[in-house]
Amino acid sequence: MNYQCCYCKEEFPVTEAIDGYKEGYKIGFLCPKCGKNIQDTLMNEEWIFSSNSSKLFFAIFMGYFFLVWVFLEFSEPNTWVHYGVALGGVVPFLVYGHIKYPKDMYSPTIGTKPVK
């Protein structure tokens, strides 16, 4: 899991966050890249993508799932061929996402906000 600093916009692993209490801050932690005091935004969970093309890929992926759901919901009767076609379309998406966007698929990023 990663954090993204709200000041410098750099991502860093949770284990690299610097304990703010040891540095004299009562709330939050310090960004290891810029040294600013920040805190996580777990209540306002954000989806942070590494690029706009990554965001577009996941939007198309979710659109595919919606179309498959509509196809399976309204085609009667559902046979193994229907499910095979639906699953056959998911596999190329997962392989492409694994190769092109592994950071977004396997390492969720939590946004941060400044300590007030």
PDB file of C-alpha atoms in Angstrom:
ATOM      1  CA  MET A   1       0.000   0.000   0.000  1.00  0.00           C
ATOM      2  CA  ASN A   2       1.242   3.497  -0.819  1.00  0.00           C
ATOM      3  CA  TYR A   3       0.573   7.059   0.259  1.00  0.00           C
ATOM      4  CA  GLN A   4       0.510  10.016  -2.104  1.00  0.00           C
ATOM      5  CA  CYS A   5       1.708  13.269  -0.558  1.00  0.00           C
ATOM      6  CA  CYS A   6      -0.755  16.136  -0.998  1.00  0.00           C
ATOM      7  CA  TYR A   7       2.119  18.643  -1.276  1.00  0.00           C
ATOM      8  CA  CYS A   8       4.675  17.086  -3.630  1.00  0.00           C
ATOM      9  CA  LYS A   9       2.308  14.495  -5.232  1.00  0.00           C
ATOM     10  CA  GLU A  10       4.982  11.799  -4.844  1.00  0.00           C
ATOM     11  CA  GLU A  11       3.956   8.261  -3.916  1.00  0.00           C
ATOM     12  CA  PHE A  12       5.813   6.315  -1.235  1.00  0.00           C
ATOM     13  CA  PRO A  13       5.254   3.030   0.610  1.00  0.00           C
ATOM     14  CA  VAL A  14       3.489   3.183   3.969  1.00  0.00           C
ATOM     15  CA  THR A  15       6.590   1.761   5.655  1.00  0.00           C
ATOM     16  CA  GLU A  16       8.654   4.805   4.580  1.00  0.00           C
ATOM     17  CA  ALA A  17       6.403   7.337   6.356  1.00  0.00           C
ATOM     18  CA  ILE A  18       8.343   9.175   9.069  1.00  0.00           C
ATOM     19  CA  ASP A  19       6.814   9.159  12.549  1.00  0.00           C
ATOM     20  CA  GLY A  20       5.728  12.735  13.217  1.00  0.00           C
ATOM     21  CA  TYR A  21       5.595  12.332  17.005  1.00  0.00           C
ATOM     22  CA  LYS A  22       9.358  11.752  17.183  1.00  0.00           C
ATOM     23  CA  GLU A  23       9.868  14.950  15.195  1.00  0.00           C
ATOM     24  CA  GLY A  24       7.688  17.062  17.511  1.00  0.00           C
ATOM     25  CA  TYR A  25       4.333  16.853  15.716  1.00  0.00           C
ATOM     26  CA  LYS A  26       1.332  15.591  17.686  1.00  0.00           C
ATOM     27  CA  ILE A  27      -0.763  14.550  14.676  1.00  0.00           C
ATOM     28  CA  GLY A  28       0.130  12.838  11.421  1.00  0.00           C
ATOM     29  CA  PHE A  29       3.396  11.761   9.871  1.00  0.00           C
ATOM     30  CA  LEU A  30       6.052  13.266   7.611  1.00  0.00           C
ATOM     31  CA  CYS A  31       6.468  12.710   3.897  1.00  0.00           C
ATOM     32  CA  PRO A  32       9.904  11.137   3.268  1.00  0.00           C
ATOM     33  CA  LYS A  33      10.220  13.049  -0.021  1.00  0.00           C
ATOM     34  CA  CYS A  34       9.435  16.655   1.001  1.00  0.00           C
ATOM     35  CA  GLY A  35       9.324  16.417   4.832  1.00  0.00           C
ATOM     36  CA  LYS A  36       5.885  18.068   5.261  1.00  0.00           C
ATOM     37  CA  ASN A  37       3.466  17.031   8.014  1.00  0.00           C
ATOM     38  CA  ILE A  38       0.483  15.148   6.516  1.00  0.00           C
ATOM     39  CA  GLN A  39      -2.226  12.696   7.532  1.00  0.00           C
ATOM     40  CA  ASP A  40      -4.103  10.033   5.588  1.00  0.00           C
ATOM     41  CA  THR A  41      -7.636  10.453   4.269  1.00  0.00           C
ATOM     42  CA  LEU A  42      -9.088   7.035   5.012  1.00  0.00           C
ATOM     43  CA  MET A  43     -12.584   8.470   5.466  1.00  0.00           C
ATOM     44  CA  ASN A  44     -12.460  10.152   2.033  1.00  0.00           C
ATOM     45  CA  GLU A  45     -10.983   7.219   0.140  1.00  0.00           C
ATOM     46  CA  GLU A  46      -9.730   8.298  -3.257  1.00  0.00           C
ATOM     47  CA  TRP A  47      -8.745   6.315  -6.319  1.00  0.00           C
ATOM     48  CA  ILE A  48      -5.333   7.538  -7.340  1.00  0.00           C
ATOM     49  CA  PHE A  49      -4.036   6.357 -10.693  1.00  0.00           C
ATOM     50  CA  SER A  50      -0.479   6.629 -11.954  1.00  0.00           C
ATOM     51  CA  SER A  51      -1.559   8.212 -15.264  1.00  0.00           C
ATOM     52  CA  ASN A  52      -4.574   9.293 -17.308  1.00  0.00           C
ATOM     53  CA  SER A  53      -4.160   6.275 -19.582  1.00  0.00           C
ATOM     54  CA  SER A  54      -4.368   4.046 -16.500  1.00  0.00           C
ATOM     55  CA  LYS A  55      -7.604   5.787 -15.505  1.00  0.00           C
ATOM     56  CA  LEU A  56      -8.989   5.267 -19.029  1.00  0.00           C
ATOM     57  CA  PHE A  57      -8.033   1.573 -18.957  1.00  0.00           C
ATOM     58  CA  PHE A  58      -9.930   0.983 -15.719  1.00  0.00           C
ATOM     59  CA  ALA A  59     -12.965   2.919 -16.986  1.00  0.00           C
ATOM     60  CA  ILE A  60     -13.062   0.731 -20.111  1.00  0.00           C
ATOM     61  CA  PHE A  61     -12.585  -2.375 -17.939  1.00  0.00           C
ATOM     62  CA  MET A  62     -15.571  -1.436 -15.757  1.00  0.00           C
ATOM     63  CA  GLY A  63     -17.599  -0.636 -18.888  1.00  0.00           C
ATOM     64  CA  TYR A  64     -16.835  -4.115 -20.192  1.00  0.00           C
ATOM     65  CA  PHE A  65     -18.141  -5.635 -16.961  1.00  0.00           C
ATOM     66  CA  PHE A  66     -21.342  -3.599 -17.294  1.00  0.00           C
ATOM     67  CA  LEU A  67     -21.860  -4.753 -20.887  1.00  0.00           C
ATOM     68  CA  VAL A  68     -21.219  -8.392 -19.906  1.00  0.00           C
ATOM     69  CA  TRP A  69     -23.759  -8.097 -17.105  1.00  0.00           C
ATOM     70  CA  VAL A  70     -26.368  -6.692 -19.506  1.00  0.00           C
ATOM     71  CA  PHE A  71     -25.562  -9.416 -22.043  1.00  0.00           C
ATOM     72  CA  LEU A  72     -25.880 -12.234 -19.502  1.00  0.00           C
ATOM     73  CA  GLU A  73     -28.956 -10.726 -17.864  1.00  0.00           C
ATOM     74  CA  PHE A  74     -31.020 -10.328 -21.029  1.00  0.00           C
ATOM     75  CA  SER A  75     -29.886 -13.283 -23.150  1.00  0.00           C
ATOM     76  CA  GLU A  76     -31.984 -16.380 -22.530  1.00  0.00           C
ATOM     77  CA  PRO A  77     -31.091 -19.163 -21.918  1.00  0.00           C
ATOM     78  CA  ASN A  78     -27.550 -18.710 -20.600  1.00  0.00           C
ATOM     79  CA  THR A  79     -25.294 -21.550 -21.707  1.00  0.00           C
ATOM     80  CA  TRP A  80     -21.633 -22.301 -21.205  1.00  0.00           C
ATOM     81  CA  VAL A  81     -20.958 -20.495 -24.497  1.00  0.00           C
ATOM     82  CA  HIS A  82     -22.315 -17.232 -23.070  1.00  0.00           C
ATOM     83  CA  TYR A  83     -20.142 -17.522 -19.979  1.00  0.00           C
ATOM     84  CA  GLY A  84     -17.146 -18.566 -22.083  1.00  0.00           C
ATOM     85  CA  VAL A  85     -17.452 -15.462 -24.263  1.00  0.00           C
ATOM     86  CA  ALA A  86     -17.774 -13.231 -21.184  1.00  0.00           C
ATOM     87  CA  LEU A  87     -14.779 -14.835 -19.443  1.00  0.00           C
ATOM     88  CA  GLY A  88     -12.785 -14.866 -22.681  1.00  0.00           C
ATOM     89  CA  GLY A  89     -13.053 -11.081 -22.801  1.00  0.00           C
ATOM     90  CA  VAL A  90     -11.908 -10.611 -19.202  1.00  0.00           C
ATOM     91  CA  VAL A  91      -8.646 -12.518 -19.646  1.00  0.00           C
ATOM     92  CA  PRO A  92      -7.082 -10.109 -22.206  1.00  0.00           C
ATOM     93  CA  PHE A  93      -8.031  -7.145 -19.976  1.00  0.00           C
ATOM     94  CA  LEU A  94      -6.340  -8.729 -16.961  1.00  0.00           C
ATOM     95  CA  VAL A  95      -3.203  -9.679 -18.890  1.00  0.00           C
ATOM     96  CA  TYR A  96      -2.904  -6.210 -20.425  1.00  0.00           C
ATOM     97  CA  GLY A  97      -3.493  -4.527 -17.044  1.00  0.00           C
ATOM     98  CA  HIS A  98      -0.927  -6.799 -15.380  1.00  0.00           C
ATOM     99  CA  ILE A  99       1.717  -5.908 -17.973  1.00  0.00           C
ATOM    100  CA  LYS A 100       0.964  -2.214 -18.505  1.00  0.00           C
ATOM    101  CA  TYR A 101      -0.340  -1.018 -15.092  1.00  0.00           C
ATOM    102  CA  PRO A 102       0.952  -3.369 -12.350  1.00  0.00           C
ATOM    103  CA  LYS A 103       1.371  -0.509  -9.879  1.00  0.00           C
ATOM    104  CA  ASP A 104      -2.324   0.422 -10.082  1.00  0.00           C
ATOM    105  CA  MET A 105      -3.560  -3.167 -10.020  1.00  0.00           C
ATOM    106  CA  TYR A 106      -1.567  -4.439  -7.042  1.00  0.00           C
ATOM    107  CA  SER A 107      -0.587  -1.453  -4.920  1.00  0.00           C
ATOM    108  CA  PRO A 108      -3.518   0.691  -3.792  1.00  0.00           C
ATOM    109  CA  THR A 109      -2.698   4.295  -3.006  1.00  0.00           C
ATOM    110  CA  ILE A 110      -4.179   6.317  -0.159  1.00  0.00           C
ATOM    111  CA  GLY A 111      -4.473  10.079  -0.498  1.00  0.00           C
ATOM    112  CA  THR A 112      -3.267  12.451   2.191  1.00  0.00           C
ATOM    113  CA  LYS A 113      -4.263  15.883   3.436  1.00  0.00           C
ATOM    114  CA  PRO A 114      -2.417  18.631   5.302  1.00  0.00           C
ATOM    115  CA  VAL A 115      -2.524  18.611   9.090  1.00  0.00           C
ATOM    116  CA  LYS A 116      -4.459  21.633  10.350  1.00  0.00           C
TER     117      LYS A 116
END
